[in-house]
Protein backbone atom coordinates (compact mmCIF):
# COMPACT_ATOMS: atom_id res chain seq x y z
CA MET A 1 0.00 0.00 0.00
CA LEU A 2 2.87 2.42 0.73
CA PRO A 3 4.01 2.55 -2.93
CA LEU A 4 0.44 3.55 -3.86
CA VAL A 5 0.64 6.37 -1.29
CA ALA A 6 3.73 7.69 -3.10
CA LEU A 7 1.88 7.62 -6.42
CA PHE A 8 -1.14 9.30 -4.79
CA ILE A 9 0.95 12.24 -3.49
CA ALA A 10 2.30 12.99 -6.97
CA ALA A 11 -1.22 12.61 -8.46
CA PHE A 12 -2.48 15.07 -5.84
CA ALA A 13 0.28 17.52 -6.80
CA PHE A 14 -0.46 17.32 -10.53
CA GLY A 15 -4.22 17.57 -9.93
CA THR A 16 -3.86 20.61 -7.70
CA THR A 17 -1.68 22.53 -10.14
CA GLU A 18 -4.11 21.78 -12.99
CA PHE A 19 -7.19 23.05 -11.17
CA VAL A 20 -5.84 25.70 -8.75
CA ILE A 21 -5.25 28.13 -11.60
CA ALA A 22 -9.01 28.74 -11.69
CA GLY A 23 -8.91 29.91 -8.08
CA VAL A 24 -6.15 32.47 -8.66
CA LEU A 25 -6.93 33.39 -12.27
CA PRO A 26 -7.82 37.06 -11.61
CA GLN A 27 -4.58 37.57 -9.65
CA VAL A 28 -2.52 35.82 -12.33
CA ALA A 29 -4.15 37.96 -15.04
CA GLY A 30 -3.38 41.15 -13.09
CA GLY A 31 0.16 40.07 -12.27
CA LEU A 32 0.99 39.23 -15.89
CA GLY A 33 -0.83 42.23 -17.36
CA VAL A 34 -3.49 40.41 -19.39
CA SER A 35 -7.27 40.20 -19.27
CA ILE A 36 -8.99 37.40 -17.37
CA PRO A 37 -10.33 35.81 -20.62
CA THR A 38 -6.78 35.80 -22.01
CA ALA A 39 -5.51 34.24 -18.78
CA GLY A 40 -8.13 31.54 -19.34
CA TYR A 41 -5.84 30.13 -22.04
CA LEU A 42 -3.67 28.88 -19.17
CA VAL A 43 -6.49 26.39 -18.49
CA SER A 44 -7.13 25.31 -22.09
CA GLY A 45 -3.39 25.22 -22.84
CA TYR A 46 -2.85 22.84 -19.94
CA ALA A 47 -5.63 20.55 -21.18
CA CYS A 48 -4.10 20.50 -24.68
CA GLY A 49 -0.69 19.67 -23.21
CA ILE A 50 -2.16 16.64 -21.43
CA ALA A 51 -4.23 15.50 -24.40
CA ILE A 52 -1.53 15.79 -27.08
CA GLY A 53 1.83 15.83 -25.34
CA GLY A 54 1.13 13.15 -22.73
CA PRO A 55 0.74 10.21 -25.16
CA LEU A 56 3.71 11.36 -27.26
CA LEU A 57 5.98 11.58 -24.20
CA ALA A 58 4.76 8.20 -22.94
CA LEU A 59 5.73 6.59 -26.26
CA ALA A 60 9.08 8.37 -26.40
CA THR A 61 10.03 7.16 -22.91
CA LYS A 62 8.71 3.60 -23.00
CA THR A 63 12.18 2.04 -22.68
CA ILE A 64 13.02 3.98 -19.50
CA SER A 65 12.61 2.31 -16.10
CA ARG A 66 9.14 3.14 -14.76
CA LYS A 67 10.43 4.32 -11.37
CA THR A 68 13.07 6.50 -13.02
CA LEU A 69 10.47 7.95 -15.39
CA LEU A 70 7.94 8.70 -12.63
CA ILE A 71 10.58 10.45 -10.54
CA GLY A 72 11.78 12.34 -13.61
CA LEU A 73 8.24 13.54 -14.31
CA ALA A 74 7.90 14.67 -10.69
CA ILE A 75 11.19 16.57 -11.00
CA ALA A 76 9.90 18.24 -14.18
CA PHE A 77 6.73 19.16 -12.28
CA THR A 78 8.72 20.68 -9.41
CA ILE A 79 11.01 22.71 -11.66
CA GLY A 80 7.94 23.80 -13.65
CA GLN A 81 6.20 25.14 -10.54
CA ALA A 82 9.25 27.15 -9.52
CA ALA A 83 9.54 28.51 -13.06
CA CYS A 84 5.83 29.47 -13.08
CA ALA A 85 6.34 31.30 -9.78
CA LEU A 86 9.10 33.35 -11.49
CA ALA A 87 7.38 33.75 -14.88
CA PRO A 88 7.94 37.33 -16.11
CA ASP A 89 5.12 37.45 -18.68
CA PHE A 90 2.04 35.64 -19.96
CA THR A 91 3.74 33.87 -22.90
CA SER A 92 6.40 32.26 -20.74
CA MET A 93 3.73 31.28 -18.18
CA LEU A 94 1.63 29.63 -20.88
CA LEU A 95 4.59 27.68 -22.31
CA LEU A 96 5.63 26.54 -18.84
CA ARG A 97 2.08 25.38 -18.04
CA ILE A 98 1.95 23.39 -21.29
CA ALA A 99 5.31 21.75 -20.48
CA VAL A 100 4.08 20.73 -17.01
CA ALA A 101 0.87 19.42 -18.60
CA VAL A 102 2.84 17.11 -20.92
CA ALA A 103 4.51 15.63 -17.82
CA HIS A 104 1.06 15.41 -16.18
CA GLY A 105 -0.41 13.40 -19.06
CA ALA A 106 2.53 11.00 -19.14
CA TYR A 107 2.55 10.66 -15.33
CA PHE A 108 -1.03 9.49 -14.97
CA GLY A 109 -0.69 6.99 -17.81
CA VAL A 110 2.47 5.45 -16.35
CA ALA A 111 1.28 5.65 -12.72
CA MET A 112 -1.91 3.73 -13.55
CA VAL A 113 0.08 0.88 -15.13
CA VAL A 114 2.57 0.78 -12.25
CA ALA A 115 -0.25 0.89 -9.67
CA VAL A 116 -2.11 -2.14 -11.07
CA GLY A 117 1.20 -4.01 -11.31
CA LEU A 118 1.85 -3.47 -7.61
CA VAL A 119 -1.30 -5.27 -6.43
CA PRO A 120 -2.99 -8.66 -7.01
CA GLU A 121 -5.36 -8.91 -9.97
CA ASP A 122 -8.45 -8.70 -7.74
CA LYS A 123 -7.26 -5.33 -6.33
CA ARG A 124 -6.64 -3.53 -9.64
CA GLY A 125 -9.78 -1.43 -9.39
CA MET A 126 -8.81 -0.16 -5.96
CA ALA A 127 -5.28 0.65 -7.18
CA VAL A 128 -6.75 2.75 -9.99
CA ALA A 129 -9.08 4.40 -7.45
CA VAL A 130 -6.11 5.45 -5.28
CA ILE A 131 -4.50 7.28 -8.22
CA LEU A 132 -7.83 8.81 -9.26
CA SER A 133 -8.45 9.97 -5.70
CA GLY A 134 -5.40 12.20 -6.08
CA LEU A 135 -7.52 14.28 -8.47
CA THR A 136 -10.63 14.33 -6.29
CA VAL A 137 -8.73 15.17 -3.10
CA SER A 138 -6.84 17.90 -4.97
CA ASN A 139 -10.21 19.52 -5.67
CA VAL A 140 -11.44 19.12 -2.08
CA ILE A 141 -8.22 20.20 -0.31
CA GLY A 142 -5.54 21.35 -2.75
CA VAL A 143 -7.51 23.89 -4.78
CA PRO A 144 -9.14 25.69 -1.82
CA ALA A 145 -5.80 25.73 0.04
CA GLY A 146 -3.90 26.95 -3.02
CA THR A 147 -6.51 29.65 -3.62
CA ALA A 148 -6.32 30.77 0.01
CA ILE A 149 -2.52 30.96 -0.19
CA GLY A 150 -2.83 33.05 -3.36
CA ASN A 151 -5.28 35.41 -1.68
CA LEU A 152 -3.01 35.83 1.36
CA TRP A 153 0.45 36.05 -0.18
CA GLY A 154 -0.11 36.41 -3.94
CA TRP A 155 -0.46 33.91 -6.76
CA ARG A 156 3.30 33.33 -7.06
CA ALA A 157 3.28 31.93 -3.52
CA THR A 158 0.73 29.35 -4.68
CA PHE A 159 3.20 28.02 -7.25
CA TRP A 160 6.07 27.97 -4.72
CA VAL A 161 3.93 25.81 -2.46
CA MET A 162 3.13 23.56 -5.44
CA GLY A 163 6.89 23.23 -5.95
CA ALA A 164 7.30 22.15 -2.32
CA LEU A 165 4.56 19.57 -2.87
CA GLY A 166 6.58 18.30 -5.85
CA VAL A 167 9.63 17.87 -3.63
CA ALA A 168 7.50 15.80 -1.23
CA ALA A 169 6.29 13.65 -4.14
CA ILE A 170 9.87 13.03 -5.31
CA ALA A 171 11.01 12.07 -1.81
CA THR A 172 8.15 9.63 -1.23
CA MET A 173 8.60 7.93 -4.61
CA LEU A 174 12.35 7.58 -4.03
CA ALA A 175 11.68 6.04 -0.63
CA LEU A 176 8.58 3.93 -1.25
CA LEU A 177 8.46 2.83 -4.90
CA PRO A 178 10.22 -0.50 -5.47
CA ARG A 179 13.06 -0.37 -7.98
CA THR A 180 11.29 -3.01 -10.07
CA ALA A 181 7.97 -1.10 -10.25
CA GLY A 182 6.45 -1.64 -13.68
CA SER A 183 9.28 -3.93 -14.80
CA SER A 184 6.89 -6.81 -15.53
CA ASN A 185 5.88 -5.00 -18.72
CA SER A 186 8.45 -5.08 -21.48
CA PRO A 187 8.23 -2.29 -24.09
CA ALA A 188 5.96 -3.26 -26.97
CA SER A 189 6.53 -2.16 -30.55
CA LEU A 190 4.64 0.91 -31.75
CA SER A 191 2.62 -1.20 -34.19
CA HIS A 192 1.51 -3.49 -31.35
CA GLU A 193 0.71 -0.48 -29.15
CA VAL A 194 -1.59 0.81 -31.90
CA ARG A 195 -3.13 -2.61 -32.62
CA VAL A 196 -4.34 -3.11 -29.06
CA LEU A 197 -6.44 0.05 -29.45
CA GLY A 198 -8.51 -1.94 -31.97
CA ARG A 199 -9.76 -4.32 -29.28
CA GLN A 200 -13.42 -3.55 -28.83
CA GLN A 201 -13.09 -3.43 -25.02
CA VAL A 202 -10.58 -0.59 -25.41
CA TRP A 203 -12.31 1.65 -27.93
CA THR A 204 -15.75 1.11 -26.44
CA SER A 205 -14.30 2.09 -23.04
CA LEU A 206 -12.91 5.28 -24.59
CA ILE A 207 -16.41 6.03 -25.94
CA LEU A 208 -17.81 5.47 -22.44
CA MET A 209 -15.20 7.91 -21.14
CA LEU A 210 -16.32 10.61 -23.61
CA MET A 211 -19.99 10.07 -22.72
CA LEU A 212 -19.12 10.24 -19.02
CA MET A 213 -17.38 13.58 -19.52
CA ILE A 214 -20.40 14.97 -21.37
CA GLY A 215 -22.61 13.79 -18.50
CA GLN A 216 -20.25 15.38 -15.98
CA PHE A 217 -18.69 18.51 -17.44
CA GLY A 218 -21.57 19.56 -19.68
CA LEU A 219 -23.24 20.60 -16.42
CA PHE A 220 -20.25 21.04 -14.08
CA THR A 221 -18.64 23.67 -16.33
CA TYR A 222 -21.71 25.85 -15.74
CA ILE A 223 -22.62 24.63 -12.25
CA THR A 224 -22.15 28.02 -10.58
CA PRO A 225 -24.55 29.99 -12.83
CA THR A 226 -26.98 27.04 -12.69
CA LEU A 227 -27.01 27.11 -8.89
CA LEU A 228 -27.33 30.91 -8.84
CA GLU A 229 -29.90 31.44 -11.58
CA VAL A 230 -31.97 28.23 -11.64
CA THR A 231 -31.72 27.02 -8.04
CA GLY A 232 -31.58 30.50 -6.52
CA LEU A 233 -28.74 29.79 -4.09
CA GLU A 234 -26.84 32.68 -2.56
CA GLU A 235 -23.35 33.11 -3.99
CA SER A 236 -21.74 32.48 -0.58
CA LEU A 237 -23.22 28.96 -0.52
CA VAL A 238 -21.88 27.81 -3.91
CA PRO A 239 -18.33 26.94 -2.66
CA TRP A 240 -19.90 24.73 0.03
CA VAL A 241 -21.96 22.89 -2.58
CA LEU A 242 -18.80 22.36 -4.66
CA LEU A 243 -16.99 21.12 -1.55
CA LEU A 244 -19.77 18.60 -0.87
CA ASN A 245 -19.60 17.54 -4.53
CA GLY A 246 -15.87 16.93 -4.11
CA VAL A 247 -16.44 14.89 -0.96
CA GLY A 248 -19.03 12.82 -2.84
CA ALA A 249 -16.53 12.33 -5.67
CA THR A 250 -13.82 11.14 -3.26
CA ILE A 251 -16.18 8.58 -1.70
CA GLY A 252 -17.38 7.59 -5.17
CA VAL A 253 -13.92 6.88 -6.55
CA PHE A 254 -13.22 4.27 -3.86
CA LEU A 255 -16.71 2.78 -4.24
CA GLY A 256 -16.06 2.48 -7.98
CA GLY A 257 -12.72 0.79 -7.30
CA LYS A 258 -14.40 -1.78 -5.05
CA LEU A 259 -17.11 -2.48 -7.64
CA ALA A 260 -14.51 -2.80 -10.42
CA ASP A 261 -12.77 -5.50 -8.40
CA TRP A 262 -16.11 -7.23 -7.69
CA LYS A 263 -18.12 -7.35 -10.93
CA LEU A 264 -16.74 -4.79 -13.35
CA MET A 265 -19.16 -4.71 -16.29
CA PRO A 266 -22.45 -5.33 -14.40
CA SER A 267 -21.44 -2.62 -11.92
CA LEU A 268 -20.43 -0.24 -14.70
CA ILE A 269 -23.65 -0.69 -16.66
CA THR A 270 -25.75 -0.21 -13.51
CA MET A 271 -23.90 2.97 -12.53
CA LEU A 272 -24.18 4.43 -16.04
CA PHE A 273 -27.95 3.89 -15.93
CA LEU A 274 -28.19 5.35 -12.42
CA GLN A 275 -26.27 8.41 -13.61
CA ALA A 276 -28.75 8.91 -16.45
CA LEU A 277 -31.54 8.79 -13.86
CA MET A 278 -29.60 11.14 -11.58
CA LEU A 279 -29.24 13.74 -14.31
CA GLY A 280 -32.98 13.47 -14.90
CA VAL A 281 -33.50 14.08 -11.18
CA ILE A 282 -31.22 17.14 -11.33
CA TYR A 283 -33.39 18.54 -14.14
CA ALA A 284 -36.53 17.95 -12.08
CA VAL A 285 -35.29 19.34 -8.75
CA SER A 286 -33.02 22.14 -10.02
CA PRO A 287 -35.41 24.93 -8.84
CA TYR A 288 -35.42 23.55 -5.29
CA PRO A 289 -32.27 24.20 -3.21
CA VAL A 290 -32.15 21.27 -0.74
CA PRO A 291 -33.04 18.47 -3.21
CA MET A 292 -30.70 20.04 -5.79
CA VAL A 293 -27.75 20.04 -3.39
CA VAL A 294 -28.37 16.40 -2.44
CA ALA A 295 -28.64 15.46 -6.12
CA ILE A 296 -25.39 17.29 -6.97
CA VAL A 297 -23.50 15.38 -4.26
CA ILE A 298 -24.81 11.97 -5.42
CA TRP A 299 -24.13 12.91 -9.05
CA GLY A 300 -20.53 13.85 -8.14
CA GLY A 301 -20.05 10.51 -6.41
CA LEU A 302 -21.35 8.58 -9.40
CA ASN A 303 -19.14 10.51 -11.84
CA PHE A 304 -15.95 9.29 -10.19
CA ALA A 305 -17.34 5.87 -9.25
CA ILE A 306 -17.86 5.26 -12.98
CA GLY A 307 -14.38 6.48 -13.92
CA ALA A 308 -12.55 3.78 -11.95
CA PRO A 309 -14.03 0.70 -13.71
CA ILE A 310 -13.68 2.32 -17.15
CA GLN A 311 -9.96 2.86 -16.58
CA THR A 312 -9.49 -0.55 -14.96
CA ARG A 313 -11.05 -2.14 -18.04
CA ILE A 314 -8.75 -0.28 -20.42
CA LEU A 315 -5.68 -1.30 -18.40
CA ALA A 316 -6.81 -4.95 -18.21
CA TRP A 317 -7.33 -5.22 -21.97
CA THR A 318 -4.04 -3.48 -22.87
CA ALA A 319 -1.81 -5.27 -20.34
CA ASP A 320 0.45 -6.55 -23.14
CA ALA A 321 1.00 -3.07 -24.62
CA SER A 322 -0.04 -0.50 -22.07
CA ASN A 323 2.08 2.60 -22.80
CA LEU A 324 -0.04 4.26 -25.49
CA ALA A 325 -3.42 3.07 -24.20
CA SER A 326 -2.78 4.14 -20.61
CA SER A 327 -1.58 7.57 -21.71
CA LEU A 328 -4.82 7.94 -23.70
CA ILE A 329 -6.78 7.79 -20.41
CA PRO A 330 -5.86 11.30 -19.20
CA SER A 331 -5.84 12.44 -22.82
CA GLY A 332 -9.39 11.10 -23.36
CA PHE A 333 -10.63 12.74 -20.19
CA ASN A 334 -9.32 16.15 -21.25
CA VAL A 335 -10.68 15.84 -24.79
CA GLY A 336 -14.01 14.89 -23.23
CA ILE A 337 -13.92 17.88 -20.88
CA ALA A 338 -13.25 20.25 -23.78
CA LEU A 339 -16.00 18.61 -25.86
CA ALA A 340 -18.48 18.81 -22.98
CA ALA A 341 -17.75 22.47 -22.25
CA SER A 342 -18.08 23.33 -25.96
CA LEU A 343 -21.35 21.41 -26.27
CA GLY A 344 -22.71 23.21 -23.23
CA ALA A 345 -21.68 26.59 -24.64
CA ALA A 346 -23.32 25.77 -27.99
CA MET A 347 -26.57 24.81 -26.26
CA LEU A 348 -26.60 27.99 -24.18
CA ASN A 349 -25.76 30.15 -27.20
CA ALA A 350 -28.63 28.46 -29.09
CA GLY A 351 -31.04 29.72 -26.47
CA TYR A 352 -31.46 26.61 -24.34
CA GLY A 353 -31.33 27.39 -20.63
CA TYR A 354 -29.07 25.94 -17.96
CA ARG A 355 -31.75 23.32 -17.20
CA SER A 356 -31.11 21.79 -20.63
CA LEU A 357 -27.57 20.75 -19.66
CA PRO A 358 -28.48 17.78 -17.42
CA VAL A 359 -30.92 16.60 -20.12
CA ALA A 360 -28.07 16.43 -22.65
CA GLY A 361 -25.98 14.64 -20.02
CA ALA A 362 -28.74 12.08 -19.40
CA LEU A 363 -28.93 11.34 -23.13
CA ALA A 364 -25.14 10.86 -23.23
CA MET A 365 -25.36 8.41 -20.32
CA LEU A 366 -28.09 6.41 -22.07
CA VAL A 367 -25.82 6.17 -25.11
CA ALA A 368 -23.10 4.92 -22.74
CA VAL A 369 -25.45 2.26 -21.33
CA ALA A 370 -26.21 1.01 -24.85
CA VAL A 371 -22.49 0.91 -25.77
CA ALA A 372 -21.56 -0.87 -22.51
CA VAL A 373 -24.29 -3.51 -22.92
CA ALA A 374 -23.33 -4.13 -26.55
CA SER A 375 -19.65 -4.39 -25.57
CA GLN A 376 -20.38 -6.93 -22.83
CA VAL A 377 -22.55 -9.05 -25.14
CA TRP A 378 -19.86 -8.91 -27.83
CA GLU A 379 -17.20 -9.91 -25.29
CA GLY A 380 -19.34 -12.79 -24.00
CA ARG A 381 -19.82 -14.19 -27.50
CA SER A 382 -16.12 -13.94 -28.42
CA ARG A 383 -15.02 -15.64 -25.16
CA VAL A 384 -11.64 -13.93 -25.36
CA ALA A 385 -9.76 -13.42 -22.08
CA PRO A 386 -7.84 -10.24 -21.24
CA PRO A 387 -4.17 -10.46 -22.28
CA LEU A 388 -1.37 -11.23 -19.84
CA PRO A 389 1.33 -8.59 -19.30
CA ALA A 390 4.23 -8.94 -21.71
CA ALA A 391 7.15 -10.56 -19.93
CA ALA A 392 10.12 -8.34 -19.31
CA GLU A 393 13.22 -9.24 -21.19
C-alpha cells in the first residue's frame, strides 16, 4: 500500500496545479498584465498539453525504467512550478504550463500501469481508485488551500507551495516505490501499441469515457450559474456545494474501485444507468435548493465511481502493450472535458437554458449504457480473455 501512497501524493500535486489556476486566475491575469479571458488560455493550454503531449511523451520514454520515469516527471513538475512562480510574462507562463501538462499526461498513464502491477489482480480497481483519488482530493483540499494561499500572499506563492509539494512527491517515490515497479511490462513495438487500441473493449471504453465527460462537465462547467440562476442559491453557498460535490466524488472513486474488483461490467452498466436517472433528477429538482444540493452530491459521487471501472477495463485489456493506451486515459478525459464544455456553450448560445444541460448529459449516459451492454454481449460471445502482461526481457 505504501508505494500507492507515493503515487497518490504525486497525483495530488499534478491535480492541484491543474485546477488551482481557476482559483487564482484574476490575480494571475493582473500580475501578468493580461485580461482574465486571455488568462483563461492557461487552463485550455494545460488541457491541450495533457491530451496531445502526454501520449507522445509516454511513447518516447517507453524504454526507460518506470520508477526513473515517474521520478523524472515529478522533478519536471517541481522545476515547472518554480519557473511558473518566477514567470515574467504571460507567454512564458503559458509555455511553462503546457510543459508541465505534458509531464502530467505521461505521469497518470504510467502511474496507472505501475499501480495495477503493484497489487494482485483482484485489487486492480482499488489501485486505480487510489490514483484517481489524487484528483478528487486535490479539488477538495488542494484547490481551496492553493486559492487561500494566493489570496493571502499572492499567486506566485501558490506556485512555490506547489513546488514544495513536488519535492514531497519526489522524496516519497524515491523512498517507497520498489526499484522493479512496472518492470513486468516489457516495451511493446509501436505497431503493437496501436493494434491493441482496436480491441473492442478498449475503444468502447474510450467512448464510455467521452460520454461520461459529457454527462459530468456539460453541467459542471456551468454549475455556478446554474445554482445561482436556476436554483436560486446565494453566492456564498456555492463553494460549500462544490466542496460537498468533491467529498461525494472522493467517496465515489473508492466505491467504484471496489465495484470494479467485484463485478466490473455489471457494476459499470448499472452505474451508467443510475447516472442517467440522476441527471434526470437534477433537471426535475433544479429549482429547489435542498433536493438540488443532495442530487449534486450523489451525481458527483457517481461521476468518479464510474471512472474507476472504465480505466481498470482499459488497463486490463491493454496489459500486453499499455504505454499508449494508458496515456490515452488522461488524454481522453481532457478531450471529453473540452467537448463537454463546448457542447454546453453551444446549447446555451442556441437559447437553451441551464436546465437543458443535465438533459443532454442524461442522453449521453443512455448512449453509454447502450455501448456498454453491446460491448459486454460482444465480449461474451467472443469468449476472449484479457491479455497477460508482456514478460520483461
